[in-house]
Each structure stands twice: as C-alpha cells, then as structure tokens.
mmCIF file of C-alpha atoms in Angstrom:
data_model
loop_
_atom_site.group_PDB
_atom_site.id
_atom_site.type_symbol
_atom_site.label_atom_id
_atom_site.label_comp_id
_atom_site.label_asym_id
_atom_site.label_seq_id
_atom_site.Cartn_x
_atom_site.Cartn_y
_atom_site.Cartn_z
ATOM 1 C CA UNK A 219 0.000 0.000 0.000
ATOM 2 C CA UNK A 220 2.893 2.275 0.879
ATOM 3 C CA UNK A 221 4.516 1.586 -2.500
ATOM 4 C CA UNK A 222 1.250 2.404 -4.272
ATOM 5 C CA UNK A 223 0.935 5.703 -2.360
ATOM 6 C CA UNK A 224 4.512 6.554 -3.200
ATOM 7 C CA UNK A 225 3.892 5.738 -6.864
ATOM 8 C CA UNK A 226 0.817 7.981 -6.997
ATOM 9 C CA UNK A 227 2.777 10.774 -5.302
ATOM 10 C CA UNK A 228 5.583 10.452 -7.874
ATOM 11 C CA UNK A 229 3.085 10.454 -10.747
ATOM 12 C CA UNK A 230 1.361 13.521 -9.299
ATOM 13 C CA UNK A 231 4.641 15.408 -8.929
ATOM 14 C CA UNK A 232 5.752 14.354 -12.414
ATOM 15 C CA UNK A 233 2.459 15.486 -13.881
ATOM 16 C CA UNK A 234 2.748 18.879 -12.204
ATOM 17 C CA UNK A 235 6.338 19.228 -13.418
ATOM 18 C CA UNK A 236 5.382 18.368 -17.012
ATOM 19 C CA UNK A 237 2.413 20.769 -16.940
ATOM 20 C CA UNK A 238 4.614 23.547 -15.554
ATOM 21 C CA UNK A 239 7.274 22.887 -18.193
ATOM 22 C CA UNK A 240 4.684 22.954 -21.017
ATOM 23 C CA UNK A 241 3.252 26.220 -19.682
ATOM 24 C CA UNK A 242 6.709 27.741 -19.696
ATOM 25 C CA UNK A 243 7.294 26.577 -23.273
ATOM 26 C CA UNK A 244 4.072 28.205 -24.553
ATOM 27 C CA UNK A 245 4.767 31.935 -24.991
ATOM 28 C CA UNK A 246 2.219 34.364 -23.590
ATOM 29 C CA UNK A 247 0.225 36.430 -26.087
ATOM 30 C CA UNK A 248 2.014 39.775 -25.900
ATOM 31 C CA UNK A 249 1.322 41.014 -29.431
ATOM 32 C CA UNK A 250 -1.580 43.275 -28.370
ATOM 33 C CA UNK A 251 -2.556 43.488 -32.069
ATOM 34 C CA UNK A 252 -5.881 43.012 -33.837
ATOM 35 C CA UNK A 253 -5.592 42.739 -37.614
ATOM 36 C CA UNK A 254 -8.022 42.356 -40.499
ATOM 37 C CA UNK A 255 -7.950 42.489 -44.276
ATOM 38 C CA UNK A 256 -10.943 42.325 -46.596
ATOM 39 C CA UNK A 257 -11.533 42.786 -50.292
ATOM 40 C CA UNK A 258 -13.789 42.005 -53.165
ATOM 41 C CA UNK A 259 -14.521 42.113 -56.866
ATOM 42 C CA UNK A 260 -17.747 43.449 -58.371
ATOM 43 C CA UNK A 261 -18.941 42.920 -61.931
ATOM 44 C CA UNK A 262 -21.937 44.477 -63.695
ATOM 45 C CA UNK A 263 -22.895 43.781 -67.300
ATOM 46 C CA UNK A 264 -25.769 44.697 -69.603
ATOM 47 C CA UNK A 265 -26.427 43.789 -73.220
ATOM 48 C CA UNK A 266 -29.249 44.328 -75.719
ATOM 49 C CA UNK A 267 -30.144 42.839 -79.066
ATOM 50 C CA UNK A 268 -29.885 45.072 -82.144
ATOM 51 C CA UNK A 269 -33.698 45.285 -82.376
ATOM 52 C CA UNK A 270 -34.299 46.052 -78.694
ATOM 53 C CA UNK A 271 -37.063 48.697 -78.624
ATOM 54 C CA UNK A 272 -36.711 49.797 -75.003
ATOM 55 C CA UNK A 273 -33.487 51.653 -75.593
ATOM 56 C CA UNK A 274 -30.161 50.964 -73.927
ATOM 57 C CA UNK A 275 -26.477 50.457 -74.573
ATOM 58 C CA UNK A 276 -24.222 47.448 -74.036
ATOM 59 C CA UNK A 277 -21.957 48.011 -71.062
ATOM 60 C CA UNK A 278 -19.661 46.305 -68.610
ATOM 61 C CA UNK A 279 -18.385 47.583 -65.264
ATOM 62 C CA UNK A 280 -15.717 46.129 -63.001
ATOM 63 C CA UNK A 281 -14.822 47.306 -59.523
ATOM 64 C CA UNK A 282 -12.455 46.112 -56.844
ATOM 65 C CA UNK A 283 -11.687 47.160 -53.285
ATOM 66 C CA UNK A 284 -9.195 46.292 -50.555
ATOM 67 C CA UNK A 285 -9.620 47.336 -46.934
ATOM 68 C CA UNK A 286 -7.356 46.699 -43.994
ATOM 69 C CA UNK A 287 -6.944 47.654 -40.380
ATOM 70 C CA UNK A 288 -4.361 46.918 -37.711
ATOM 71 C CA UNK A 289 -4.981 48.111 -34.155
ATOM 72 C CA UNK A 290 -2.607 47.959 -31.199
ATOM 73 C CA UNK A 291 -3.687 48.446 -27.587
ATOM 74 C CA UNK A 292 -1.693 48.157 -24.364
ATOM 75 C CA UNK A 293 -2.440 49.842 -21.054
ATOM 76 C CA UNK A 294 -3.503 53.412 -21.962
ATOM 77 C CA UNK A 295 -1.862 53.502 -25.381
ATOM 78 C CA UNK A 296 -3.519 52.692 -28.725
ATOM 79 C CA UNK A 297 -2.337 52.770 -32.318
ATOM 80 C CA UNK A 298 -5.023 52.363 -34.997
ATOM 81 C CA UNK A 299 -4.256 52.044 -38.712
ATOM 82 C CA UNK A 300 -6.771 52.007 -41.575
ATOM 83 C CA UNK A 301 -6.354 51.335 -45.296
ATOM 84 C CA UNK A 302 -9.172 51.858 -47.801
ATOM 85 C CA UNK A 303 -8.479 51.299 -51.513
ATOM 86 C CA UNK A 304 -11.093 51.183 -54.277
ATOM 87 C CA UNK A 305 -11.009 51.299 -58.060
ATOM 88 C CA UNK A 306 -13.642 50.715 -60.703
ATOM 89 C CA UNK A 307 -14.134 51.263 -64.421
ATOM 90 C CA UNK A 308 -17.164 51.224 -66.708
ATOM 91 C CA UNK A 309 -17.114 50.636 -70.473
ATOM 92 C CA UNK A 310 -20.086 51.508 -72.656
ATOM 93 C CA UNK A 311 -20.305 50.439 -76.287
ATOM 94 C CA UNK A 312 -18.407 52.755 -78.658
ATOM 95 C CA UNK A 313 -16.965 54.750 -75.736
ATOM 96 C CA UNK A 314 -13.648 54.800 -73.927
ATOM 97 C CA UNK A 315 -13.472 53.247 -70.486
ATOM 98 C CA UNK A 316 -14.234 55.643 -67.645
ATOM 99 C CA UNK A 317 -13.568 55.479 -63.938
ATOM 100 C CA UNK A 318 -16.565 54.733 -61.746
ATOM 101 C CA UNK A 319 -14.636 54.935 -58.471
ATOM 102 C CA UNK A 320 -11.030 55.645 -57.482
ATOM 103 C CA UNK A 321 -9.915 56.074 -53.885
ATOM 104 C CA UNK A 322 -6.751 55.915 -51.785
ATOM 105 C CA UNK A 323 -7.392 56.477 -48.079
ATOM 106 C CA UNK A 324 -4.748 55.889 -45.395
ATOM 107 C CA UNK A 325 -5.097 56.818 -41.734
ATOM 108 C CA UNK A 326 -2.857 56.253 -38.706
ATOM 109 C CA UNK A 327 -3.746 57.413 -35.176
ATOM 110 C CA UNK A 328 -1.911 57.191 -31.856
ATOM 111 C CA UNK A 329 -4.088 57.633 -28.779
ATOM 112 C CA UNK A 330 -3.645 57.933 -25.015
ATOM 113 C CA UNK A 331 -6.663 57.181 -22.841
ATOM 114 C CA UNK A 332 -7.963 59.917 -20.516
ATOM 115 C CA UNK A 333 -10.966 57.922 -19.293
ATOM 116 C CA UNK A 334 -13.431 55.339 -20.617
ATOM 117 C CA UNK A 335 -14.749 57.642 -23.374
ATOM 118 C CA UNK A 336 -12.077 60.261 -24.094
ATOM 119 C CA UNK A 337 -8.548 60.059 -25.517
ATOM 120 C CA UNK A 338 -5.772 62.394 -26.542
ATOM 121 C CA UNK A 339 -4.708 61.638 -30.116
ATOM 122 C CA UNK A 340 -2.318 62.472 -32.925
ATOM 123 C CA UNK A 341 -3.176 61.306 -36.452
ATOM 124 C CA UNK A 342 -1.879 61.394 -40.019
ATOM 125 C CA UNK A 343 -4.327 61.063 -42.900
ATOM 126 C CA UNK A 344 -3.664 60.734 -46.657
ATOM 127 C CA UNK A 345 -6.206 60.939 -49.470
ATOM 128 C CA UNK A 346 -5.723 60.691 -53.242
ATOM 129 C CA UNK A 347 -6.562 58.505 -56.278
ATOM 130 C CA UNK A 348 -4.757 55.875 -58.359
ATOM 131 C CA UNK A 349 -5.396 56.693 -62.010
ATOM 132 C CA UNK A 350 -5.937 59.683 -64.319
ATOM 133 C CA UNK A 351 -9.417 61.177 -64.408
ATOM 134 C CA UNK A 352 -10.918 62.996 -67.386
ATOM 135 C CA UNK A 353 -13.664 65.406 -68.268
ATOM 136 C CA UNK A 354 -15.265 63.839 -71.341
ATOM 137 C CA UNK A 355 -16.464 66.229 -74.027
ATOM 138 C CA UNK A 356 -18.216 65.396 -77.271
ATOM 139 C CA UNK A 357 -15.010 65.011 -79.290
ATOM 140 C CA UNK A 358 -12.185 64.838 -76.754
ATOM 141 C CA UNK A 359 -11.302 64.176 -73.149
ATOM 142 C CA UNK A 360 -9.481 66.556 -70.799
ATOM 143 C CA UNK A 361 -7.205 65.456 -67.966
ATOM 144 C CA UNK A 362 -8.407 66.853 -64.633
ATOM 145 C CA UNK A 363 -6.860 64.561 -61.992
ATOM 146 C CA UNK A 364 -4.375 61.742 -61.339
ATOM 147 C CA UNK A 365 -2.229 60.362 -58.517
ATOM 148 C CA UNK A 366 -1.195 63.247 -56.226
ATOM 149 C CA UNK A 367 -3.198 65.620 -58.412
ATOM 150 C CA UNK A 368 -4.723 66.396 -56.049
ATOM 151 C CA UNK A 369 -3.425 64.643 -52.948
ATOM 152 C CA UNK A 370 -4.145 65.630 -49.363
ATOM 153 C CA UNK A 371 -1.965 64.975 -46.312
ATOM 154 C CA UNK A 372 -3.521 66.067 -43.019
ATOM 155 C CA UNK A 373 -2.023 65.862 -39.538
ATOM 156 C CA UNK A 374 -4.230 66.440 -36.519
ATOM 157 C CA UNK A 375 -3.785 66.786 -32.777
ATOM 158 C CA UNK A 376 -6.660 66.881 -30.346
ATOM 159 C CA UNK A 377 -9.269 64.873 -28.469
ATOM 160 C CA UNK A 378 -11.194 61.762 -29.443
ATOM 161 C CA UNK A 379 -14.629 60.805 -28.115
ATOM 162 C CA UNK A 380 -15.178 57.030 -28.330
ATOM 163 C CA UNK A 381 -18.135 55.839 -26.242
ATOM 164 C CA UNK A 382 -18.157 52.334 -27.805
ATOM 165 C CA UNK A 383 -16.598 50.195 -30.554
ATOM 166 C CA UNK A 384 -19.082 51.470 -33.164
ATOM 167 C CA UNK A 385 -18.577 55.230 -33.041
ATOM 168 C CA UNK A 386 -15.649 57.644 -32.744
ATOM 169 C CA UNK A 387 -15.366 61.420 -33.090
ATOM 170 C CA UNK A 388 -12.044 63.231 -33.469
ATOM 171 C CA UNK A 389 -11.926 66.935 -32.634
ATOM 172 C CA UNK A 390 -8.698 68.635 -33.649
ATOM 173 C CA UNK A 391 -8.196 72.392 -33.165
ATOM 174 C CA UNK A 392 -4.710 72.029 -34.690
ATOM 175 C CA UNK A 393 -4.702 70.257 -38.069
ATOM 176 C CA UNK A 394 -2.147 71.380 -40.681
ATOM 177 C CA UNK A 395 -2.896 70.163 -44.219
ATOM 178 C CA UNK A 396 -0.768 69.867 -47.350
ATOM 179 C CA UNK A 397 -2.488 69.855 -50.767
ATOM 180 C CA UNK A 398 -0.398 68.417 -53.614
ATOM 181 C CA UNK A 399 -0.683 69.101 -57.341
ATOM 182 C CA UNK A 400 2.553 67.701 -58.768
ATOM 183 C CA UNK A 401 1.654 68.443 -62.414
ATOM 184 C CA UNK A 402 2.410 72.148 -62.835
ATOM 185 C CA UNK A 403 0.532 72.218 -66.161
ATOM 186 C CA UNK A 404 -2.745 70.895 -64.746
ATOM 187 C CA UNK A 405 -4.036 74.420 -64.092
ATOM 188 C CA UNK A 406 -4.621 74.787 -67.845
ATOM 189 C CA UNK A 407 -7.435 72.219 -67.466
ATOM 190 C CA UNK A 408 -8.468 72.935 -63.858
ATOM 191 C CA UNK A 409 -8.793 76.684 -63.438
ATOM 192 C CA UNK A 410 -8.464 76.905 -59.643
ATOM 193 C CA UNK A 411 -5.715 74.207 -59.561
ATOM 194 C CA UNK A 412 -7.290 72.659 -56.416
ATOM 195 C CA UNK A 413 -6.247 75.681 -54.363
ATOM 196 C CA UNK A 414 -2.520 75.342 -55.119
ATOM 197 C CA UNK A 415 -0.806 78.446 -56.441
ATOM 198 C CA UNK A 416 0.037 78.135 -60.160
ATOM 199 C CA UNK A 417 3.687 77.176 -60.602
ATOM 200 C CA UNK A 418 3.892 75.508 -57.203
ATOM 201 C CA UNK A 419 3.289 71.873 -56.273
ATOM 202 C CA UNK A 420 2.209 72.169 -52.645
ATOM 203 C CA UNK A 421 -0.130 74.383 -50.662
ATOM 204 C CA UNK A 422 0.366 74.391 -46.879
ATOM 205 C CA UNK A 423 -2.432 75.349 -44.499
ATOM 206 C CA UNK A 424 -0.844 75.515 -41.043
ATOM 207 C CA UNK A 425 -3.705 76.936 -38.984
ATOM 208 C CA UNK A 426 -6.776 74.761 -39.406
ATOM 209 C CA UNK A 427 -9.502 72.815 -37.611
ATOM 210 C CA UNK A 428 -10.352 69.209 -38.461
ATOM 211 C CA UNK A 429 -13.220 66.958 -37.431
ATOM 212 C CA UNK A 430 -13.626 63.283 -38.317
ATOM 213 C CA UNK A 431 -16.540 61.024 -37.352
ATOM 214 C CA UNK A 432 -16.611 57.258 -37.947
ATOM 215 C CA UNK A 433 -19.670 55.065 -37.430
ATOM 216 C CA UNK A 434 -19.711 51.332 -38.222
ATOM 217 C CA UNK A 435 -23.068 49.834 -37.273
ATOM 218 C CA UNK A 436 -24.087 46.216 -37.682
ATOM 219 C CA UNK A 437 -27.817 46.607 -38.346
ATOM 220 C CA UNK A 438 -28.469 42.873 -38.461
ATOM 221 C CA UNK A 439 -26.594 39.598 -38.860
ATOM 222 C CA UNK A 440 -25.931 40.231 -42.569
ATOM 223 C CA UNK A 441 -26.389 44.009 -42.935
ATOM 224 C CA UNK A 442 -23.744 46.625 -42.076
ATOM 225 C CA UNK A 443 -23.799 50.423 -42.313
ATOM 226 C CA UNK A 444 -20.542 52.402 -42.563
ATOM 227 C CA UNK A 445 -20.262 56.177 -42.387
ATOM 228 C CA UNK A 446 -17.258 58.513 -42.386
ATOM 229 C CA UNK A 447 -17.622 62.310 -42.216
ATOM 230 C CA UNK A 448 -14.692 64.737 -42.468
ATOM 231 C CA UNK A 449 -14.660 68.508 -42.039
ATOM 232 C CA UNK A 450 -11.701 70.834 -42.603
ATOM 233 C CA UNK A 451 -11.666 74.578 -41.889
ATOM 234 C CA UNK A 452 -8.761 76.950 -42.493
ATOM 235 C CA UNK A 453 -8.707 79.619 -39.757
ATOM 236 C CA UNK A 454 -7.045 82.161 -42.077
ATOM 237 C CA UNK A 455 -9.784 81.991 -44.734
ATOM 238 C CA UNK A 456 -12.619 80.935 -42.453
ATOM 239 C CA UNK A 457 -16.088 81.547 -43.870
ATOM 240 C CA UNK A 458 -19.151 79.357 -44.218
ATOM 241 C CA UNK A 459 -18.523 78.587 -47.893
ATOM 242 C CA UNK A 460 -14.796 77.807 -47.438
ATOM 243 C CA UNK A 461 -15.288 74.881 -45.034
ATOM 244 C CA UNK A 462 -14.604 71.516 -46.719
ATOM 245 C CA UNK A 463 -16.975 68.598 -46.155
ATOM 246 C CA UNK A 464 -16.720 64.954 -47.215
ATOM 247 C CA UNK A 465 -19.277 62.219 -46.437
ATOM 248 C CA UNK A 466 -18.721 58.533 -47.295
ATOM 249 C CA UNK A 467 -21.660 56.161 -46.837
ATOM 250 C CA UNK A 468 -21.783 52.421 -47.427
ATOM 251 C CA UNK A 469 -24.470 49.796 -46.897
ATOM 252 C CA UNK A 470 -23.378 46.174 -47.329
ATOM 253 C CA UNK A 471 -25.599 43.097 -47.298
ATOM 254 C CA UNK A 472 -23.980 39.672 -47.096
ATOM 255 C CA UNK A 473 -25.831 37.106 -49.216
ATOM 256 C CA UNK A 474 -23.446 34.225 -48.410
ATOM 257 C CA UNK A 475 -19.883 33.685 -47.239
ATOM 258 C CA UNK A 476 -18.617 34.891 -50.631
ATOM 259 C CA UNK A 477 -21.431 36.935 -52.197
ATOM 260 C CA UNK A 478 -22.350 40.453 -51.090
ATOM 261 C CA UNK A 479 -24.406 43.408 -52.315
ATOM 262 C CA UNK A 480 -23.190 46.948 -51.586
ATOM 263 C CA UNK A 481 -24.626 50.429 -51.999
ATOM 264 C CA UNK A 482 -22.137 53.298 -51.668
ATOM 265 C CA UNK A 483 -22.257 57.061 -51.977
ATOM 266 C CA UNK A 484 -19.774 59.929 -51.716
ATOM 267 C CA UNK A 485 -20.598 63.614 -51.236
ATOM 268 C CA UNK A 486 -17.931 66.344 -51.378
ATOM 269 C CA UNK A 487 -18.063 70.087 -50.913
ATOM 270 C CA UNK A 488 -14.721 71.813 -51.513
ATOM 271 C CA UNK A 489 -14.736 75.302 -52.991
ATOM 272 C CA UNK A 490 -11.182 74.727 -54.286
ATOM 273 C CA UNK A 491 -12.642 72.003 -56.533
ATOM 274 C CA UNK A 492 -16.142 73.294 -57.294
ATOM 275 C CA UNK A 493 -18.587 75.746 -55.760
ATOM 276 C CA UNK A 494 -21.360 73.112 -55.765
ATOM 277 C CA UNK A 495 -21.749 69.791 -53.945
ATOM 278 C CA UNK A 496 -20.266 66.816 -55.809
ATOM 279 C CA UNK A 497 -22.090 63.482 -55.495
ATOM 280 C CA UNK A 498 -21.547 59.928 -56.691
ATOM 281 C CA UNK A 499 -23.213 56.595 -55.895
ATOM 282 C CA UNK A 500 -22.842 52.975 -56.864
ATOM 283 C CA UNK A 501 -24.666 49.664 -56.500
ATOM 284 C CA UNK A 502 -22.726 46.432 -56.912
ATOM 285 C CA UNK A 503 -23.023 42.662 -56.565
ATOM 286 C CA UNK A 504 -19.827 40.698 -56.183
ATOM 287 C CA UNK A 505 -17.601 38.310 -54.312
ATOM 288 C CA UNK A 506 -15.773 39.240 -51.131
ATOM 289 C CA UNK A 507 -13.407 37.866 -48.506
ATOM 290 C CA UNK A 508 -12.373 38.781 -44.967
ATOM 291 C CA UNK A 509 -9.563 37.478 -42.776
ATOM 292 C CA UNK A 510 -8.439 38.637 -39.352
ATOM 293 C CA UNK A 511 -8.598 38.204 -35.608
ATOM 294 C CA UNK A 512 -11.010 41.023 -34.722
ATOM 295 C CA UNK A 513 -13.833 39.734 -32.504
ATOM 296 C CA UNK A 514 -17.263 39.438 -34.094
ATOM 297 C CA UNK A 515 -19.334 42.517 -33.390
#
C-alpha cells in the first residue's frame, strides 16, 4: 500500500512538473494586435439585341476594393491604422473606359486614454486617387486629376470621443494640411488648380480645424452600415462657404460567405474644386473575402 501511495505521489509530482514545463514553453500572447484584411470584386454587365425597342447600350463595369486595419492596444496607449483602396471602371459600347470609383485612403492614429470615453490623439491622414481622371467632351477628353493631383496629407492633434466600438469622433483644433498638385501644367485644365498656387506643387495650411466622425453599425446579422464624415476649416480663410466637407456612406448586405451586395455614396463640398456639392453613388453585386482576428461585433 505504501509503494502504491509513493507511486501515486511520484506520478502527481511528475504530472505537475510536465504541466509547468509545457506552460513555460508556450509563450504568452504579448502582441496586443488586432488585424483584419478584406476585399472584393464586383462585376456588372448589360447587353441588348440590335432590335431592342426599349433603348439601352451594351456596357460592362468592373470594380475592386481592398480594406485593412491593424490596431494595437496596451495599457492606456492605442495605435489604430486604416487602409481603404477602391477602383472601378465602366465601359459603354463605342466609348472609352471611364472610372466609376477611385480612392486611396490611409489613416494612422496614436491615442492615449484619458478615461473610458475620451482620448488624446495624434493622427496622419492621406487621401488621393490611383489613375488619371478625365472630363469627357463630345469630341475629346481633358485630364483633370491623377495620382497626387490632387493629394491631401492632413495631420491632426486633439481629443477623441469614443463611447463604444461602433462610433468615434475626433476633434482637432490644430490640423495642418498639405495639398499636392505635382503636375504644374494641370491648371490649364483645372482653373483653380485645387487651391494650389500656379507654378507651385504644394499648398500648406498651417492653422486649421479638423473633425472626423466614424460610425460602423451592424444593423443585423448580414447588414452593415458604414459612415465617415470629415470637415476641414482653415482659420485664415474661415467663412461658411470655405469649409470643406466629405461624407462617405456604405451599406453592405452579405448574401453568403462569398457573395455580397453593396450600396455606396460619396458627397464632397470643396470650394477649391467646385462651388457646388459633388455626389456619386454605386450599387454592386460581387464576391468578397475577410480574414483577421477582430472579434465578431
């Protein structure tokens, strides 16, 4: 009996030693990172027979997007990074291909928690497009934009209100912005040259106010609403009609693991581009993917 007790004691001690050794061999999760990448491809096509009486034109449209985010959090410090790329083209019969969407959006923000809802933050934001854009006339097309024509680099320092994981509001009383137009001949096609002085490639606005609101709401199991609003005001030229506004809206419905339907819209008011509100919208059906370790909302 004594030998059996001794054997059980040895087995118990050995088991504890093995378990402790295995625990020491498994490294603790100290990455503090959440990462995600998603993308998709949308295709729209329409065709008509030569005797179709309802009117119409053969067309094909292709669009693609790639989104990513990588967020770090440890103690009171956070570092959030966002990437939003989109490009699409539409081709109608007997016409050149034309862009339907073109977006480069990069954002990086470092935050320090004040309390459960408020943070200090410093952020860098970049906005431009990939490919040349044209104004199509009856007989010719005119170049009006391309990569870094224009491009916007905005830095901001201020306070962030974040009551939950769905909504955030950045308020920055100090937000210098650089507007790039690297093609010094573009002013011949764009009269106001996106606010950059003719002959120069960069306009610097040191004294400015910036506001950015983000709202990602899961309306149901397969329906998601995304909204991003940006406002920029130059203190030196401050007037109601000189404040820039940009509103991105997106509604995405997931049909299956691969198939989704999306409705997007973009509204811009920038007097350096046009004195009226610019608006675009798109509806697409396509395939999509998502990979990452963010928890399900």
